[in-house]
Amino acid sequence: MLDTNKQEQKSTIKLVRGCPVYKVFGDERLCVNDDKVLEIEAIEIDPSIFSFHYDKESMEEERATEGTVCYASIYINYPNNKVYCISQGWVLRIHGKDVPGNDLEDAMQFLSTKEITSNAEICSECLYKFILTLGDTFTDLLTEKEKTEEVKRYVDKFSLMIAVKHSQTDQMMEPIGTEEDIENGVDHFQFLRSYLVQLLDQQSYWSRLGQELEGEGADTWIRNLVAMREKLARLEFQFYSQTLQLRDINQFNILIKMLQYVLKTSDEIIELNNTIHSEIRSNRFSQLLERDDRLEILSGYGEKSRTIEHNFGNILQILTKL
């Protein structure tokens, strides 16, 4: 039997749930691929059932044998950077242009907190709007006002998703909710409020501990580690404050300038997070825990650290395209 990891490494496709040219109007299900309007028989299938396929040629076997059946699922073919319909085998096209696979992957990264290697469960309309708003291929198809509103909506949703995930992985926090809460619609500020309060509590906690350690004459590297953890909580608070300010901006050029501050903060968060993560994995930190249990809470920071690296890495990758 072939090793599963080796099989996955050889895969040249990526399965995606959702399709940017799949439209729902009331009871009607339509395909608008290549600017045509086709009534379809939608059968929404989890694309993971096709995960045993590893290239475009084998995926061709999954084409529907008759009619206009739609699985509302697609796949990226990496060798030619094109996106294909699983059920019909068509290349996806919007306004006379092929949908690039890398634009679709950008959409998946930005709109989901799941790892990019997972099968995305993203609504088709979100994929469509993202590709038109932030994708390189279709930048001239929306007005600046439309782009402004879409970018604000993406940042709104993504910042909420990050806060939810971080509150679930931070041992010093209580979870503020779930991704389902976001999908069901929540008041942005009220939802974030409990997370922001907990970030302020963290700043106070690490500040007090830093003062204690300084009074005890602790080693410089220990005091620096605690100071970095305090700064990280402050930068996270700053990030959410900046994203909240975006909601009041209605001009695209001003929005872009404001996003530069968001990007700068995100970059600082990633750099600081990596430094903290490296330190808590060091031998000297392990030895420190044996004699000072006040820093035990930092030993469990690894999970949140990985989440921060992934989510803020996505922000940098996507928003730098603007």
C-alpha positions as a LaTeX table, in Angstrom:
\begin{tabular}{lrrr}
\hline
Residue & $x$ (\AA) & $y$ (\AA) & $z$ (\AA) \\
\hline
Met1 & 0.00 & 0.00 & 0.00 \\
Leu2 & 1.31 & 3.46 & $-0.90$ \\
Asp3 & 2.17 & 5.83 & 1.91 \\
Thr4 & $-0.62$ & 8.42 & 2.29 \\
Asn5 & 1.75 & 11.34 & 2.77 \\
Lys6 & 3.61 & 10.46 & $-0.41$ \\
Gln7 & 0.33 & 10.32 & $-2.31$ \\
Glu8 & $-0.68$ & 13.75 & $-1.03$ \\
Gln9 & 2.67 & 15.22 & $-2.01$ \\
Lys10 & 2.13 & 14.06 & $-5.59$ \\
Ser11 & $-1.31$ & 15.68 & $-5.86$ \\
Thr12 & $-1.57$ & 18.34 & $-8.57$ \\
Ile13 & $-5.13$ & 19.44 & $-7.77$ \\
Lys14 & $-7.02$ & 21.02 & $-4.89$ \\
Leu15 & $-10.69$ & 20.34 & $-4.18$ \\
Val16 & $-12.91$ & 23.25 & $-3.17$ \\
Arg17 & $-16.46$ & 23.30 & $-1.84$ \\
Gly18 & $-18.35$ & 26.18 & $-3.40$ \\
Cys19 & $-18.12$ & 27.72 & $-6.86$ \\
Pro20 & $-17.92$ & 31.41 & $-7.84$ \\
Val21 & $-20.22$ & 30.91 & $-10.85$ \\
Tyr22 & $-22.90$ & 29.00 & $-8.89$ \\
Lys23 & $-25.86$ & 31.29 & $-8.20$ \\
Val24 & $-29.01$ & 30.85 & $-6.15$ \\
Phe25 & $-32.06$ & 32.99 & $-6.92$ \\
Gly26 & $-34.98$ & 31.92 & $-4.76$ \\
Asp27 & $-35.73$ & 28.34 & $-5.74$ \\
Glu28 & $-33.62$ & 28.51 & $-8.89$ \\
Arg29 & $-30.10$ & 27.16 & $-9.13$ \\
Leu30 & $-28.09$ & 28.65 & $-11.98$ \\
Cys31 & $-24.62$ & 28.36 & $-13.48$ \\
Val32 & $-23.28$ & 31.61 & $-14.97$ \\
Asn33 & $-19.97$ & 30.25 & $-16.18$ \\
Asp34 & $-18.51$ & 32.22 & $-19.11$ \\
Asp35 & $-21.37$ & 34.76 & $-18.74$ \\
Lys36 & $-23.98$ & 32.22 & $-19.82$ \\
Val37 & $-27.06$ & 31.46 & $-17.74$ \\
Leu38 & $-27.83$ & 27.78 & $-17.41$ \\
Glu39 & $-30.45$ & 26.17 & $-15.20$ \\
Ile40 & $-28.85$ & 23.32 & $-13.30$ \\
Glu41 & $-29.76$ & 20.42 & $-11.08$ \\
Ala42 & $-27.75$ & 21.18 & $-7.97$ \\
Ile43 & $-26.59$ & 18.27 & $-5.84$ \\
Glu44 & $-24.30$ & 19.70 & $-3.19$ \\
Ile45 & $-21.61$ & 17.14 & $-2.49$ \\
Asp46 & $-18.74$ & 17.29 & $-0.03$ \\
Pro47 & $-15.73$ & 17.33 & $-2.38$ \\
Ser48 & $-13.71$ & 15.27 & 0.09 \\
Ile49 & $-15.36$ & 12.17 & $-1.39$ \\
Phe50 & $-13.17$ & 12.80 & $-4.45$ \\
Ser51 & $-9.99$ & 13.08 & $-2.39$ \\
Phe52 & $-8.58$ & 9.83 & $-3.76$ \\
His53 & $-7.98$ & 11.64 & $-7.08$ \\
Tyr54 & $-4.61$ & 13.35 & $-7.47$ \\
Asp55 & $-4.62$ & 14.89 & $-10.94$ \\
Lys56 & $-6.89$ & 16.42 & $-13.57$ \\
Glu57 & $-6.99$ & 13.28 & $-15.68$ \\
Ser58 & $-8.42$ & 11.17 & $-12.88$ \\
Met59 & $-10.88$ & 13.92 & $-11.90$ \\
Glu60 & $-12.35$ & 13.71 & $-15.40$ \\
Glu61 & $-13.87$ & 10.40 & $-14.30$ \\
Glu62 & $-16.22$ & 12.31 & $-11.98$ \\
Arg63 & $-18.01$ & 14.21 & $-14.73$ \\
Ala64 & $-21.77$ & 13.81 & $-14.64$ \\
Thr65 & $-22.83$ & 11.38 & $-17.35$ \\
Glu66 & $-25.94$ & 13.29 & $-18.38$ \\
Gly67 & $-27.90$ & 16.50 & $-17.92$ \\
Thr68 & $-26.77$ & 19.66 & $-16.17$ \\
Val69 & $-25.92$ & 18.23 & $-12.78$ \\
Cys70 & $-23.88$ & 20.56 & $-10.55$ \\
Tyr71 & $-22.02$ & 19.44 & $-7.42$ \\
Ala72 & $-21.36$ & 23.06 & $-6.33$ \\
Ser73 & $-17.73$ & 22.01 & $-6.04$ \\
Ile74 & $-14.68$ & 22.74 & $-8.15$ \\
Tyr75 & $-10.97$ & 22.02 & $-8.24$ \\
Ile76 & $-7.77$ & 23.89 & $-8.95$ \\
Asn77 & $-5.36$ & 22.29 & $-11.40$ \\
Tyr78 & $-1.92$ & 23.52 & $-10.38$ \\
Pro79 & 0.01 & 22.67 & $-13.59$ \\
Asn80 & $-1.96$ & 25.20 & $-15.67$ \\
Asn81 & $-3.32$ & 27.40 & $-12.82$ \\
Lys82 & $-6.91$ & 26.91 & $-14.00$ \\
Val83 & $-10.10$ & 26.10 & $-12.10$ \\
Tyr84 & $-12.48$ & 23.37 & $-13.28$ \\
Cys85 & $-16.05$ & 22.33 & $-12.57$ \\
Ile86 & $-16.05$ & 18.79 & $-11.17$ \\
Ser87 & $-19.41$ & 17.73 & $-12.58$ \\
Gln88 & $-19.11$ & 19.26 & $-16.08$ \\
Gly89 & $-15.36$ & 19.56 & $-16.59$ \\
Trp90 & $-15.59$ & 23.18 & $-17.75$ \\
Val91 & $-12.86$ & 25.73 & $-17.18$ \\
Leu92 & $-14.31$ & 28.47 & $-14.94$ \\
Arg93 & $-14.57$ & 31.83 & $-16.71$ \\
Ile94 & $-15.90$ & 35.18 & $-15.52$ \\
His95 & $-16.47$ & 38.08 & $-17.92$ \\
Gly96 & $-14.46$ & 36.46 & $-20.67$ \\
Lys97 & $-11.45$ & 35.59 & $-18.52$ \\
Asp98 & $-10.30$ & 32.32 & $-16.98$ \\
Val99 & $-10.43$ & 32.29 & $-13.18$ \\
Pro100 & $-6.81$ & 31.80 & $-12.05$ \\
Gly101 & $-6.19$ & 29.09 & $-9.50$ \\
Asn102 & $-3.99$ & 31.36 & $-7.40$ \\
Asp103 & $-6.78$ & 33.97 & $-7.14$ \\
Leu104 & $-9.10$ & 31.26 & $-5.85$ \\
Glu105 & $-6.53$ & 30.11 & $-3.29$ \\
Asp106 & $-6.14$ & 33.70 & $-2.12$ \\
Ala107 & $-9.90$ & 33.83 & $-1.59$ \\
Met108 & $-9.82$ & 30.62 & 0.41 \\
Gln109 & $-7.03$ & 31.91 & 2.65 \\
Phe110 & $-8.66$ & 35.24 & 3.30 \\
Leu111 & $-12.18$ & 34.01 & 3.95 \\
Ser112 & $-11.44$ & 30.99 & 6.13 \\
Thr113 & $-9.46$ & 30.38 & 9.29 \\
Lys114 & $-8.96$ & 26.76 & 8.27 \\
Glu115 & $-5.58$ & 25.71 & 6.94 \\
Ile116 & $-5.18$ & 26.28 & 3.22 \\
Thr117 & $-4.53$ & 22.55 & 2.80 \\
Ser118 & $-8.01$ & 21.71 & 4.04 \\
Asn119 & $-11.05$ & 21.42 & 1.81 \\
Ala120 & $-12.60$ & 24.88 & 2.00 \\
Glu121 & $-16.24$ & 25.28 & 3.00 \\
Ile122 & $-16.85$ & 28.74 & 1.67 \\
Cys123 & $-20.01$ & 30.20 & 0.20 \\
Ser124 & $-20.00$ & 30.58 & $-3.57$ \\
Glu125 & $-21.06$ & 34.23 & $-3.43$ \\
Cys126 & $-18.13$ & 35.09 & $-1.16$ \\
Leu127 & $-15.71$ & 33.44 & $-3.58$ \\
Tyr128 & $-17.21$ & 35.37 & $-6.48$ \\
Lys129 & $-17.03$ & 38.74 & $-4.75$ \\
Phe130 & $-13.52$ & 38.17 & $-3.47$ \\
Ile131 & $-12.18$ & 37.21 & $-6.90$ \\
Leu132 & $-13.70$ & 40.33 & $-8.45$ \\
Thr133 & $-12.65$ & 42.63 & $-5.62$ \\
Leu134 & $-9.11$ & 41.58 & $-4.75$ \\
Gly135 & $-8.05$ & 39.16 & $-7.45$ \\
Asp136 & $-5.41$ & 40.37 & $-9.93$ \\
Thr137 & $-7.38$ & 39.32 & $-13.01$ \\
Phe138 & $-10.64$ & 41.23 & $-12.52$ \\
Thr139 & $-9.55$ & 44.44 & $-10.78$ \\
Asp140 & $-11.18$ & 46.68 & $-13.41$ \\
Leu141 & $-14.67$ & 45.20 & $-13.12$ \\
Leu142 & $-15.81$ & 46.91 & $-9.90$ \\
Thr143 & $-16.12$ & 50.59 & $-9.06$ \\
Glu144 & $-13.98$ & 52.00 & $-6.25$ \\
Lys145 & $-17.10$ & 52.32 & $-4.09$ \\
Glu146 & $-17.93$ & 48.64 & $-4.63$ \\
Lys147 & $-14.34$ & 47.64 & $-3.85$ \\
Thr148 & $-14.38$ & 49.76 & $-0.70$ \\
Glu149 & $-17.52$ & 48.09 & 0.62 \\
Glu150 & $-16.31$ & 44.60 & $-0.21$ \\
Val151 & $-12.86$ & 45.10 & 1.35 \\
Lys152 & $-14.47$ & 46.47 & 4.52 \\
Arg153 & $-16.80$ & 43.49 & 4.64 \\
Tyr154 & $-13.94$ & 41.02 & 4.22 \\
Val155 & $-11.82$ & 42.67 & 6.92 \\
Asp156 & $-14.85$ & 42.82 & 9.23 \\
Lys157 & $-15.57$ & 39.13 & 8.87 \\
Phe158 & $-11.98$ & 37.98 & 8.92 \\
Ser159 & $-11.09$ & 39.97 & 12.04 \\
Leu160 & $-14.06$ & 38.43 & 13.84 \\
Met161 & $-13.03$ & 34.94 & 12.77 \\
Ile162 & $-9.48$ & 35.55 & 14.01 \\
Ala163 & $-10.75$ & 36.78 & 17.39 \\
Val164 & $-12.97$ & 33.71 & 17.78 \\
Lys165 & $-10.14$ & 31.31 & 16.95 \\
His166 & $-7.64$ & 33.09 & 19.17 \\
Ser167 & $-10.04$ & 33.15 & 22.12 \\
Gln168 & $-10.45$ & 29.39 & 21.71 \\
Thr169 & $-6.69$ & 28.69 & 21.70 \\
Asp170 & $-5.48$ & 31.16 & 24.34 \\
Gln171 & $-5.34$ & 29.56 & 27.79 \\
Met172 & $-5.71$ & 32.98 & 29.41 \\
Met173 & $-9.04$ & 33.65 & 27.69 \\
Glu174 & $-12.64$ & 32.56 & 27.67 \\
Pro175 & $-14.04$ & 31.77 & 24.18 \\
Ile176 & $-16.10$ & 34.67 & 22.86 \\
Gly177 & $-18.22$ & 32.61 & 20.47 \\
Thr178 & $-18.05$ & 30.45 & 17.36 \\
Glu179 & $-17.73$ & 30.90 & 13.60 \\
Glu180 & $-21.39$ & 29.89 & 13.38 \\
Asp181 & $-22.26$ & 32.97 & 15.44 \\
Ile182 & $-20.52$ & 35.13 & 12.84 \\
Glu183 & $-22.32$ & 33.43 & 9.96 \\
Asn184 & $-25.64$ & 34.02 & 11.71 \\
Gly185 & $-24.91$ & 37.74 & 11.95 \\
Val186 & $-23.64$ & 39.59 & 15.03 \\
Asp187 & $-23.00$ & 43.17 & 16.08 \\
His188 & $-19.32$ & 43.60 & 15.20 \\
Phe189 & $-18.30$ & 45.76 & 18.15 \\
Gln190 & $-20.37$ & 43.96 & 20.77 \\
Phe191 & $-18.96$ & 40.62 & 19.62 \\
Leu192 & $-15.38$ & 41.90 & 19.85 \\
Arg193 & $-15.89$ & 43.72 & 23.11 \\
Ser194 & $-15.31$ & 40.71 & 25.37 \\
Tyr195 & $-12.17$ & 39.85 & 23.42 \\
Leu196 & $-10.81$ & 43.40 & 23.71 \\
Val197 & $-11.50$ & 43.42 & 27.45 \\
Gln198 & $-9.56$ & 40.17 & 27.83 \\
Leu199 & $-6.65$ & 41.64 & 25.84 \\
Leu200 & $-6.55$ & 44.57 & 28.27 \\
Asp201 & $-6.58$ & 42.13 & 31.18 \\
Gln202 & $-3.63$ & 40.31 & 29.62 \\
Gln203 & $-1.68$ & 43.55 & 29.26 \\
Ser204 & $-2.24$ & 44.27 & 32.95 \\
Tyr205 & $-1.26$ & 40.74 & 33.96 \\
Trp206 & 2.04 & 40.75 & 32.07 \\
Ser207 & 2.81 & 44.31 & 33.15 \\
Arg208 & 2.42 & 43.40 & 36.83 \\
Leu209 & 4.51 & 40.27 & 36.40 \\
Gly210 & 7.19 & 42.28 & 34.63 \\
Gln211 & 7.36 & 44.70 & 37.55 \\
Glu212 & 7.64 & 41.79 & 40.00 \\
Leu213 & 10.47 & 40.23 & 38.02 \\
Glu214 & 12.31 & 43.54 & 37.78 \\
Gly215 & 12.03 & 44.00 & 41.54 \\
Glu216 & 13.42 & 40.50 & 42.05 \\
Gly217 & 16.37 & 41.19 & 39.76 \\
Ala218 & 15.36 & 38.48 & 37.26 \\
Asp219 & 17.54 & 37.85 & 34.22 \\
Thr220 & 17.11 & 40.28 & 31.36 \\
Trp221 & 15.90 & 37.62 & 28.91 \\
Ile222 & 13.08 & 36.63 & 31.30 \\
Arg223 & 11.93 & 40.22 & 31.71 \\
Asn224 & 12.15 & 40.72 & 27.95 \\
Leu225 & 9.99 & 37.64 & 27.34 \\
Val226 & 7.28 & 38.93 & 29.66 \\
Ala227 & 7.52 & 42.39 & 28.10 \\
Met228 & 7.08 & 40.85 & 24.64 \\
Arg229 & 3.97 & 39.00 & 25.76 \\
Glu230 & 2.54 & 42.26 & 27.09 \\
Lys231 & 3.39 & 44.03 & 23.83 \\
Leu232 & 1.74 & 41.26 & 21.80 \\
Ala233 & $-1.55$ & 41.77 & 23.65 \\
Arg234 & $-1.23$ & 45.52 & 23.04 \\
Leu235 & $-0.59$ & 45.02 & 19.31 \\
Glu236 & $-3.57$ & 42.70 & 19.01 \\
Phe237 & $-5.73$ & 45.35 & 20.67 \\
Gln238 & $-4.31$ & 47.91 & 18.24 \\
Phe239 & $-5.10$ & 45.66 & 15.27 \\
Tyr240 & $-8.78$ & 45.36 & 16.20 \\
Ser241 & $-9.02$ & 49.08 & 16.90 \\
Gln242 & $-7.70$ & 49.75 & 13.40 \\
Thr243 & $-10.12$ & 47.33 & 11.76 \\
Leu244 & $-13.01$ & 48.96 & 13.61 \\
Gln245 & $-11.95$ & 52.35 & 12.23 \\
Leu246 & $-12.16$ & 50.98 & 8.68 \\
Arg247 & $-15.92$ & 50.72 & 9.04 \\
Asp248 & $-16.27$ & 54.52 & 8.91 \\
Ile249 & $-14.16$ & 54.99 & 5.77 \\
Asn250 & $-16.04$ & 55.38 & 2.49 \\
Gln251 & $-13.29$ & 56.40 & 0.06 \\
Phe252 & $-11.16$ & 53.70 & $-1.53$ \\
Asn253 & $-7.88$ & 55.67 & $-1.55$ \\
Ile254 & $-8.24$ & 56.51 & 2.16 \\
Leu255 & $-9.15$ & 52.90 & 2.89 \\
Ile256 & $-5.95$ & 51.72 & 1.20 \\
Lys257 & $-3.87$ & 54.13 & 3.28 \\
Met258 & $-5.54$ & 52.93 & 6.47 \\
Leu259 & $-4.91$ & 49.33 & 5.48 \\
Gln260 & $-1.19$ & 50.11 & 5.44 \\
Tyr261 & $-1.40$ & 50.65 & 9.20 \\
Val262 & $-3.27$ & 47.37 & 9.59 \\
Leu263 & $-0.55$ & 45.63 & 7.58 \\
Lys264 & 2.21 & 47.22 & 9.65 \\
Thr265 & 0.56 & 46.05 & 12.87 \\
Ser266 & 0.05 & 42.55 & 11.43 \\
Asp267 & 3.71 & 42.39 & 10.45 \\
Glu268 & 4.80 & 43.42 & 13.95 \\
Ile269 & 2.49 & 40.80 & 15.48 \\
Ile270 & 3.97 & 38.02 & 13.34 \\
Glu271 & 7.56 & 39.01 & 14.10 \\
Leu272 & 6.93 & 39.30 & 17.84 \\
Asn273 & 4.94 & 36.07 & 17.89 \\
Asn274 & 7.79 & 34.16 & 16.23 \\
Thr275 & 10.29 & 35.50 & 18.75 \\
Ile276 & 8.10 & 34.47 & 21.69 \\
His277 & 7.46 & 31.05 & 20.20 \\
Ser278 & 11.19 & 30.41 & 19.74 \\
Glu279 & 11.96 & 31.45 & 23.31 \\
Ile280 & 9.34 & 29.27 & 24.98 \\
Arg281 & 10.75 & 26.26 & 23.13 \\
Ser282 & 14.28 & 26.89 & 24.40 \\
Asn283 & 16.08 & 24.82 & 27.01 \\
Arg284 & 16.55 & 27.78 & 29.30 \\
Phe285 & 12.80 & 28.40 & 29.37 \\
Ser286 & 12.17 & 24.74 & 30.26 \\
Gln287 & 14.67 & 25.06 & 33.10 \\
Leu288 & 13.03 & 28.29 & 34.24 \\
Leu289 & 9.64 & 26.59 & 34.60 \\
Glu290 & 11.13 & 24.15 & 37.10 \\
Arg291 & 11.79 & 26.98 & 39.54 \\
Asp292 & 9.14 & 29.60 & 38.65 \\
Asp293 & 5.59 & 28.42 & 37.96 \\
Arg294 & 4.36 & 31.97 & 37.30 \\
Leu295 & 5.47 & 31.53 & 33.69 \\
Glu296 & 3.76 & 28.16 & 33.29 \\
Ile297 & 0.95 & 29.85 & 31.36 \\
Leu298 & 3.45 & 30.68 & 28.61 \\
Ser299 & 4.28 & 27.02 & 28.04 \\
Gly300 & 0.81 & 26.53 & 26.56 \\
Tyr301 & 1.17 & 29.46 & 24.19 \\
Gly302 & 2.32 & 27.25 & 21.30 \\
Glu303 & $-1.17$ & 26.56 & 19.91 \\
Lys304 & $-2.16$ & 30.22 & 19.80 \\
Ser305 & 1.25 & 31.04 & 18.36 \\
Arg306 & 0.63 & 28.77 & 15.38 \\
Thr307 & $-2.85$ & 30.24 & 14.91 \\
Ile308 & $-1.47$ & 33.79 & 14.96 \\
Glu309 & 1.22 & 32.90 & 12.45 \\
His310 & $-1.34$ & 31.40 & 10.07 \\
Asn311 & $-4.05$ & 34.06 & 10.33 \\
Phe312 & $-1.88$ & 37.16 & 10.30 \\
Gly313 & 0.25 & 35.61 & 7.59 \\
Asn314 & $-2.91$ & 35.40 & 5.48 \\
Ile315 & $-3.68$ & 39.05 & 6.14 \\
Leu316 & $-0.24$ & 40.11 & 4.98 \\
Gln317 & $-0.40$ & 37.95 & 1.87 \\
Ile318 & $-3.83$ & 39.15 & 0.78 \\
Leu319 & $-3.90$ & 42.83 & 1.71 \\
Thr320 & $-0.48$ & 43.51 & 0.20 \\
Lys321 & $-2.14$ & 42.78 & $-3.15$ \\
Leu322 & $-4.20$ & 45.97 & $-2.85$ \\
\hline
\end{tabular}
